[in-house]
Amino acid sequence: MESERIVAEASGVEFESLFEPRPDAMSDTVRWTLRRWLRGHLNRPHPQLGRPGPVCPFTGPAIAKRLVWVGIVDGTDIDQDRMRTIVDDMVDIFPTLSPQDGAGSALRTTMAVFPDLTDYDMIDTVQQAGKDQFVELGLMLGQFYPGCAEGGLWNSDFRPLDAPLPMLAVRQMVGTDYPFLVSRPNHLSAYLKQFAPAVPSMVRTDIAERIAW
């Protein structure tokens, strides 16, 4: 789908490409904050990261190709049901984003941002509830918010999910996601289905149950 804006069917949230030129871009505090965080943090190395390279190696190419989509949900009148509806919309929207195949497809990212939300536990709850569904579809659902204490893969003292705004983000599962999925058999089975499709499903399940920690 080639469109600058997409209106989600169930929630009515409007998603748009974050890095498309906009006349009012610099006057929009939320979008400006997101751009600064993506460019100045995720796209740069960090001394506590525990490995060389930027915090997220996919961020720079995604920005360059304008493949970061964002839906901003203003206000405090939001509950878990509303947030789950938005997440379900993201499941529907993601496959329609271009490019849908090739190397560029792994760079697509969709974010639902809740700038006025202060109950960050809701972000964690919805992310945990939706993770299985997303992994089964070959997608990753991540939670970000100010002060998120989840440790990094390479350094447990690093806080990669600490962000200036609360949000839920969706991206394509990639081969390097293995460490995030190996601890649960159903997640590992979905990973193998994505990256080893020639392996019979019964064998994938057996491998996942044997390997998962």
PDB file of C-alpha atoms in Angstrom:
ATOM      1  CA  MET A   1       0.000   0.000   0.000  1.00  0.00           C
ATOM      2  CA  GLU A   2       1.411   3.361  -1.010  1.00  0.00           C
ATOM      3  CA  SER A   3      -0.215   5.997   1.170  1.00  0.00           C
ATOM      4  CA  GLU A   4       0.970   8.766   3.418  1.00  0.00           C
ATOM      5  CA  ARG A   5      -1.803   8.057   5.929  1.00  0.00           C
ATOM      6  CA  ILE A   6      -3.761   4.965   6.954  1.00  0.00           C
ATOM      7  CA  VAL A   7      -6.862   5.084   9.155  1.00  0.00           C
ATOM      8  CA  ALA A   8      -7.216   1.934  11.268  1.00  0.00           C
ATOM      9  CA  GLU A   9     -10.605   0.329  10.777  1.00  0.00           C
ATOM     10  CA  ALA A  10     -11.564  -0.637  14.344  1.00  0.00           C
ATOM     11  CA  SER A  11      -9.854   2.028  16.453  1.00  0.00           C
ATOM     12  CA  GLY A  12      -9.958   4.929  14.019  1.00  0.00           C
ATOM     13  CA  VAL A  13      -6.328   5.759  14.829  1.00  0.00           C
ATOM     14  CA  GLU A  14      -4.522   7.448  11.947  1.00  0.00           C
ATOM     15  CA  PHE A  15      -1.081   6.083  11.104  1.00  0.00           C
ATOM     16  CA  GLU A  16       1.356   8.013   8.946  1.00  0.00           C
ATOM     17  CA  SER A  17       4.958   7.796   7.843  1.00  0.00           C
ATOM     18  CA  LEU A  18       6.980   9.546  10.542  1.00  0.00           C
ATOM     19  CA  PHE A  19       9.703  10.783   8.220  1.00  0.00           C
ATOM     20  CA  GLU A  20       7.599  12.018   5.334  1.00  0.00           C
ATOM     21  CA  PRO A  21       8.026  15.802   4.957  1.00  0.00           C
ATOM     22  CA  ARG A  22       5.217  17.734   6.669  1.00  0.00           C
ATOM     23  CA  PRO A  23       4.683  21.500   6.791  1.00  0.00           C
ATOM     24  CA  ASP A  24       3.903  21.331  10.515  1.00  0.00           C
ATOM     25  CA  ALA A  25       6.544  18.738  11.410  1.00  0.00           C
ATOM     26  CA  MET A  26       8.720  20.959  13.576  1.00  0.00           C
ATOM     27  CA  SER A  27       5.734  22.373  15.484  1.00  0.00           C
ATOM     28  CA  ASP A  28       4.513  18.903  16.483  1.00  0.00           C
ATOM     29  CA  THR A  29       6.184  18.086  19.803  1.00  0.00           C
ATOM     30  CA  VAL A  30       5.337  14.374  19.821  1.00  0.00           C
ATOM     31  CA  ARG A  31       6.630  13.676  16.322  1.00  0.00           C
ATOM     32  CA  TRP A  32       9.697  15.814  16.918  1.00  0.00           C
ATOM     33  CA  THR A  33      10.440  13.863  20.115  1.00  0.00           C
ATOM     34  CA  LEU A  34      10.069  10.550  18.297  1.00  0.00           C
ATOM     35  CA  ARG A  35      12.372  11.615  15.477  1.00  0.00           C
ATOM     36  CA  ARG A  36      14.986  12.855  17.910  1.00  0.00           C
ATOM     37  CA  TRP A  37      14.855   9.595  19.907  1.00  0.00           C
ATOM     38  CA  LEU A  38      15.099   7.411  16.812  1.00  0.00           C
ATOM     39  CA  ARG A  39      17.941   9.383  15.272  1.00  0.00           C
ATOM     40  CA  GLY A  40      19.798  10.355  18.418  1.00  0.00           C
ATOM     41  CA  HIS A  41      19.438   7.184  20.482  1.00  0.00           C
ATOM     42  CA  LEU A  42      18.334   4.068  18.602  1.00  0.00           C
ATOM     43  CA  ASN A  43      20.462   4.917  15.576  1.00  0.00           C
ATOM     44  CA  ARG A  44      23.627   5.558  17.597  1.00  0.00           C
ATOM     45  CA  PRO A  45      26.062   3.455  19.617  1.00  0.00           C
ATOM     46  CA  HIS A  46      25.772   3.487  23.397  1.00  0.00           C
ATOM     47  CA  PRO A  47      28.622   2.837  25.858  1.00  0.00           C
ATOM     48  CA  GLN A  48      26.454   0.462  27.914  1.00  0.00           C
ATOM     49  CA  LEU A  49      25.038  -1.489  24.979  1.00  0.00           C
ATOM     50  CA  GLY A  50      27.560  -4.317  25.266  1.00  0.00           C
ATOM     51  CA  ARG A  51      28.302  -4.666  21.550  1.00  0.00           C
ATOM     52  CA  PRO A  52      29.500  -2.416  18.716  1.00  0.00           C
ATOM     53  CA  GLY A  53      27.098  -0.587  16.443  1.00  0.00           C
ATOM     54  CA  PRO A  54      23.892   1.345  17.018  1.00  0.00           C
ATOM     55  CA  VAL A  55      21.334   0.394  19.653  1.00  0.00           C
ATOM     56  CA  CYS A  56      19.040  -0.805  16.853  1.00  0.00           C
ATOM     57  CA  PRO A  57      20.888  -1.532  13.596  1.00  0.00           C
ATOM     58  CA  PHE A  58      17.658  -1.397  11.578  1.00  0.00           C
ATOM     59  CA  THR A  59      16.681   2.121  12.616  1.00  0.00           C
ATOM     60  CA  GLY A  60      18.979   4.036  10.255  1.00  0.00           C
ATOM     61  CA  PRO A  61      17.927   2.170   7.096  1.00  0.00           C
ATOM     62  CA  ALA A  62      14.252   2.362   8.141  1.00  0.00           C
ATOM     63  CA  ILE A  63      14.530   6.133   8.556  1.00  0.00           C
ATOM     64  CA  ALA A  64      16.327   6.512   5.230  1.00  0.00           C
ATOM     65  CA  LYS A  65      13.605   4.572   3.409  1.00  0.00           C
ATOM     66  CA  ARG A  66      10.788   6.259   5.391  1.00  0.00           C
ATOM     67  CA  LEU A  67       9.450   2.955   6.668  1.00  0.00           C
ATOM     68  CA  VAL A  68       8.592   4.080  10.207  1.00  0.00           C
ATOM     69  CA  TRP A  69       4.839   4.529  10.680  1.00  0.00           C
ATOM     70  CA  VAL A  70       3.281   6.105  13.749  1.00  0.00           C
ATOM     71  CA  GLY A  71      -0.199   6.494  15.181  1.00  0.00           C
ATOM     72  CA  ILE A  72      -0.570   9.029  17.983  1.00  0.00           C
ATOM     73  CA  VAL A  73      -3.319   8.372  20.525  1.00  0.00           C
ATOM     74  CA  ASP A  74      -3.858  11.538  22.541  1.00  0.00           C
ATOM     75  CA  GLY A  75      -5.667  11.787  25.863  1.00  0.00           C
ATOM     76  CA  THR A  76      -5.877   9.805  29.083  1.00  0.00           C
ATOM     77  CA  ASP A  77      -9.237   8.171  28.377  1.00  0.00           C
ATOM     78  CA  ILE A  78      -7.807   4.821  27.370  1.00  0.00           C
ATOM     79  CA  ASP A  79      -8.137   1.374  28.899  1.00  0.00           C
ATOM     80  CA  GLN A  80      -6.738  -2.056  28.076  1.00  0.00           C
ATOM     81  CA  ASP A  81      -9.601  -2.894  25.723  1.00  0.00           C
ATOM     82  CA  ARG A  82      -9.008   0.260  23.698  1.00  0.00           C
ATOM     83  CA  MET A  83      -5.273  -0.388  23.605  1.00  0.00           C
ATOM     84  CA  ARG A  84      -5.803  -3.995  22.503  1.00  0.00           C
ATOM     85  CA  THR A  85      -8.080  -2.800  19.705  1.00  0.00           C
ATOM     86  CA  ILE A  86      -5.298  -0.516  18.498  1.00  0.00           C
ATOM     87  CA  VAL A  87      -2.817  -3.403  18.679  1.00  0.00           C
ATOM     88  CA  ASP A  88      -5.200  -5.599  16.666  1.00  0.00           C
ATOM     89  CA  ASP A  89      -5.406  -2.830  14.070  1.00  0.00           C
ATOM     90  CA  MET A  90      -1.618  -2.828  13.864  1.00  0.00           C
ATOM     91  CA  VAL A  91      -1.739  -6.554  13.051  1.00  0.00           C
ATOM     92  CA  ASP A  92      -4.054  -5.767  10.145  1.00  0.00           C
ATOM     93  CA  ILE A  93      -2.149  -2.718   8.931  1.00  0.00           C
ATOM     94  CA  PHE A  94       1.369  -4.129   9.012  1.00  0.00           C
ATOM     95  CA  PRO A  95       1.075  -6.571   6.063  1.00  0.00           C
ATOM     96  CA  THR A  96      -0.290  -3.791   3.836  1.00  0.00           C
ATOM     97  CA  LEU A  97       2.795  -1.608   4.242  1.00  0.00           C
ATOM     98  CA  SER A  98       5.327  -1.554   1.431  1.00  0.00           C
ATOM     99  CA  PRO A  99       7.652  -3.208   0.694  1.00  0.00           C
ATOM    100  CA  GLN A 100       5.952  -6.511   1.409  1.00  0.00           C
ATOM    101  CA  ASP A 101       8.868  -8.691   0.333  1.00  0.00           C
ATOM    102  CA  GLY A 102      12.602  -8.443  -0.128  1.00  0.00           C
ATOM    103  CA  ALA A 103      15.172  -7.041   2.282  1.00  0.00           C
ATOM    104  CA  GLY A 104      13.271  -3.810   2.794  1.00  0.00           C
ATOM    105  CA  SER A 105      10.289  -5.610   4.319  1.00  0.00           C
ATOM    106  CA  ALA A 106      12.296  -6.274   7.488  1.00  0.00           C
ATOM    107  CA  LEU A 107      12.734  -2.523   8.015  1.00  0.00           C
ATOM    108  CA  ARG A 108       9.034  -1.705   8.366  1.00  0.00           C
ATOM    109  CA  THR A 109       8.005  -0.470  11.798  1.00  0.00           C
ATOM    110  CA  THR A 110       4.644   0.651  13.135  1.00  0.00           C
ATOM    111  CA  MET A 111       4.300   2.460  16.451  1.00  0.00           C
ATOM    112  CA  ALA A 112       1.230   3.375  18.501  1.00  0.00           C
ATOM    113  CA  VAL A 113       2.219   6.221  20.815  1.00  0.00           C
ATOM    114  CA  PHE A 114       0.267   7.265  23.909  1.00  0.00           C
ATOM    115  CA  PRO A 115       1.821  10.613  24.899  1.00  0.00           C
ATOM    116  CA  ASP A 116      -0.604  11.354  27.769  1.00  0.00           C
ATOM    117  CA  LEU A 117      -0.595   7.869  29.323  1.00  0.00           C
ATOM    118  CA  THR A 118       0.910   7.575  32.813  1.00  0.00           C
ATOM    119  CA  ASP A 119      -0.116   3.995  33.636  1.00  0.00           C
ATOM    120  CA  TYR A 120       2.841   2.254  32.042  1.00  0.00           C
ATOM    121  CA  ASP A 121       1.769  -1.095  33.510  1.00  0.00           C
ATOM    122  CA  MET A 122      -0.966  -1.087  30.871  1.00  0.00           C
ATOM    123  CA  ILE A 123       1.700  -1.062  28.159  1.00  0.00           C
ATOM    124  CA  ASP A 124       3.396  -4.102  29.712  1.00  0.00           C
ATOM    125  CA  THR A 125       0.101  -5.951  30.187  1.00  0.00           C
ATOM    126  CA  VAL A 126      -1.080  -5.462  26.618  1.00  0.00           C
ATOM    127  CA  GLN A 127       2.346  -6.323  25.213  1.00  0.00           C
ATOM    128  CA  GLN A 128       2.510  -9.569  27.164  1.00  0.00           C
ATOM    129  CA  ALA A 129      -1.054 -10.479  26.190  1.00  0.00           C
ATOM    130  CA  GLY A 130      -0.399  -9.880  22.502  1.00  0.00           C
ATOM    131  CA  LYS A 131       3.107 -11.269  22.149  1.00  0.00           C
ATOM    132  CA  ASP A 132       2.108 -14.866  21.359  1.00  0.00           C
ATOM    133  CA  GLN A 133      -0.205 -13.755  18.548  1.00  0.00           C
ATOM    134  CA  PHE A 134       2.428 -11.530  17.005  1.00  0.00           C
ATOM    135  CA  VAL A 135       5.207 -14.112  17.196  1.00  0.00           C
ATOM    136  CA  GLU A 136       2.975 -16.704  15.547  1.00  0.00           C
ATOM    137  CA  LEU A 137       2.470 -14.245  12.673  1.00  0.00           C
ATOM    138  CA  GLY A 138       6.211 -13.667  12.315  1.00  0.00           C
ATOM    139  CA  LEU A 139       6.058 -10.267  13.998  1.00  0.00           C
ATOM    140  CA  MET A 140       7.528  -8.743  17.148  1.00  0.00           C
ATOM    141  CA  LEU A 141       5.545  -6.537  19.533  1.00  0.00           C
ATOM    142  CA  GLY A 142       7.703  -4.343  21.746  1.00  0.00           C
ATOM    143  CA  GLN A 143       6.925  -2.077  24.673  1.00  0.00           C
ATOM    144  CA  PHE A 144       8.667   1.242  25.295  1.00  0.00           C
ATOM    145  CA  TYR A 145       8.077   3.872  27.969  1.00  0.00           C
ATOM    146  CA  PRO A 146       9.961   6.210  30.309  1.00  0.00           C
ATOM    147  CA  GLY A 147      11.869   4.200  32.897  1.00  0.00           C
ATOM    148  CA  CYS A 148      11.231   0.749  31.392  1.00  0.00           C
ATOM    149  CA  ALA A 149      13.525  -1.451  33.467  1.00  0.00           C
ATOM    150  CA  GLU A 150      13.892  -4.449  31.145  1.00  0.00           C
ATOM    151  CA  GLY A 151      17.582  -5.173  30.666  1.00  0.00           C
ATOM    152  CA  GLY A 152      19.454  -5.455  27.400  1.00  0.00           C
ATOM    153  CA  LEU A 153      20.476  -8.668  25.674  1.00  0.00           C
ATOM    154  CA  TRP A 154      24.206  -7.924  25.797  1.00  0.00           C
ATOM    155  CA  ASN A 155      24.278  -5.976  29.058  1.00  0.00           C
ATOM    156  CA  SER A 156      21.580  -6.474  31.677  1.00  0.00           C
ATOM    157  CA  ASP A 157      22.346  -3.031  33.121  1.00  0.00           C
ATOM    158  CA  PHE A 158      21.441  -1.327  29.848  1.00  0.00           C
ATOM    159  CA  ARG A 159      17.817  -0.250  29.395  1.00  0.00           C
ATOM    160  CA  PRO A 160      17.044  -0.428  25.647  1.00  0.00           C
ATOM    161  CA  LEU A 161      13.275   0.015  26.101  1.00  0.00           C
ATOM    162  CA  ASP A 162      13.523   3.222  28.124  1.00  0.00           C
ATOM    163  CA  ALA A 163      11.917   5.786  25.813  1.00  0.00           C
ATOM    164  CA  PRO A 164      10.723   9.393  26.095  1.00  0.00           C
ATOM    165  CA  LEU A 165       7.113   8.414  25.318  1.00  0.00           C
ATOM    166  CA  PRO A 166       5.009   5.314  26.066  1.00  0.00           C
ATOM    167  CA  MET A 167       4.379   3.239  22.976  1.00  0.00           C
ATOM    168  CA  LEU A 168       3.893  -0.198  21.475  1.00  0.00           C
ATOM    169  CA  ALA A 169       5.901  -0.995  18.356  1.00  0.00           C
ATOM    170  CA  VAL A 170       5.511  -3.687  15.706  1.00  0.00           C
ATOM    171  CA  ARG A 171       8.203  -4.925  13.353  1.00  0.00           C
ATOM    172  CA  GLN A 172       9.028  -7.966  11.263  1.00  0.00           C
ATOM    173  CA  MET A 173      10.685 -10.870  13.031  1.00  0.00           C
ATOM    174  CA  VAL A 174      14.306 -11.220  11.893  1.00  0.00           C
ATOM    175  CA  GLY A 175      16.908 -13.949  12.234  1.00  0.00           C
ATOM    176  CA  THR A 176      18.706 -12.176  15.065  1.00  0.00           C
ATOM    177  CA  ASP A 177      15.563 -12.353  17.232  1.00  0.00           C
ATOM    178  CA  TYR A 178      16.476 -15.925  18.211  1.00  0.00           C
ATOM    179  CA  PRO A 179      17.749 -14.981  21.719  1.00  0.00           C
ATOM    180  CA  PHE A 180      14.438 -13.243  22.474  1.00  0.00           C
ATOM    181  CA  LEU A 181      12.386 -16.300  21.491  1.00  0.00           C
ATOM    182  CA  VAL A 182      14.421 -19.307  22.587  1.00  0.00           C
ATOM    183  CA  SER A 183      13.068 -19.467  26.154  1.00  0.00           C
ATOM    184  CA  ARG A 184       9.508 -20.495  25.173  1.00  0.00           C
ATOM    185  CA  PRO A 185       8.749 -23.522  22.974  1.00  0.00           C
ATOM    186  CA  ASN A 186       5.830 -21.873  21.159  1.00  0.00           C
ATOM    187  CA  HIS A 187       7.937 -18.820  20.343  1.00  0.00           C
ATOM    188  CA  LEU A 188      10.876 -20.911  19.187  1.00  0.00           C
ATOM    189  CA  SER A 189       8.563 -23.059  17.063  1.00  0.00           C
ATOM    190  CA  ALA A 190       7.201 -19.906  15.392  1.00  0.00           C
ATOM    191  CA  TYR A 191      10.774 -18.722  14.813  1.00  0.00           C
ATOM    192  CA  LEU A 192      11.721 -22.006  13.160  1.00  0.00           C
ATOM    193  CA  LYS A 193       8.557 -21.880  11.056  1.00  0.00           C
ATOM    194  CA  GLN A 194       9.627 -18.458   9.829  1.00  0.00           C
ATOM    195  CA  PHE A 195      13.280 -19.221   9.124  1.00  0.00           C
ATOM    196  CA  ALA A 196      13.307 -22.994   8.584  1.00  0.00           C
ATOM    197  CA  PRO A 197      10.017 -23.588   6.733  1.00  0.00           C
ATOM    198  CA  ALA A 198      11.281 -26.758   5.057  1.00  0.00           C
ATOM    199  CA  VAL A 199      11.492 -28.507   8.436  1.00  0.00           C
ATOM    200  CA  PRO A 200       8.265 -30.481   9.080  1.00  0.00           C
ATOM    201  CA  SER A 201       6.025 -28.965  11.752  1.00  0.00           C
ATOM    202  CA  MET A 202       6.309 -32.010  14.056  1.00  0.00           C
ATOM    203  CA  VAL A 203      10.089 -31.767  13.889  1.00  0.00           C
ATOM    204  CA  ARG A 204      10.006 -28.017  14.567  1.00  0.00           C
ATOM    205  CA  THR A 205       7.863 -28.616  17.634  1.00  0.00           C
ATOM    206  CA  ASP A 206      10.198 -31.324  18.918  1.00  0.00           C
ATOM    207  CA  ILE A 207      13.267 -29.146  18.359  1.00  0.00           C
ATOM    208  CA  ALA A 208      11.621 -26.213  20.113  1.00  0.00           C
ATOM    209  CA  GLU A 209      10.681 -28.305  23.144  1.00  0.00           C
ATOM    210  CA  ARG A 210      14.194 -29.733  23.416  1.00  0.00           C
ATOM    211  CA  ILE A 211      16.040 -26.425  22.989  1.00  0.00           C
ATOM    212  CA  ALA A 212      13.829 -23.991  24.920  1.00  0.00           C
ATOM    213  CA  TRP A 213      15.299 -23.141  28.285  1.00  0.00           C
TER     214      TRP A 213
END
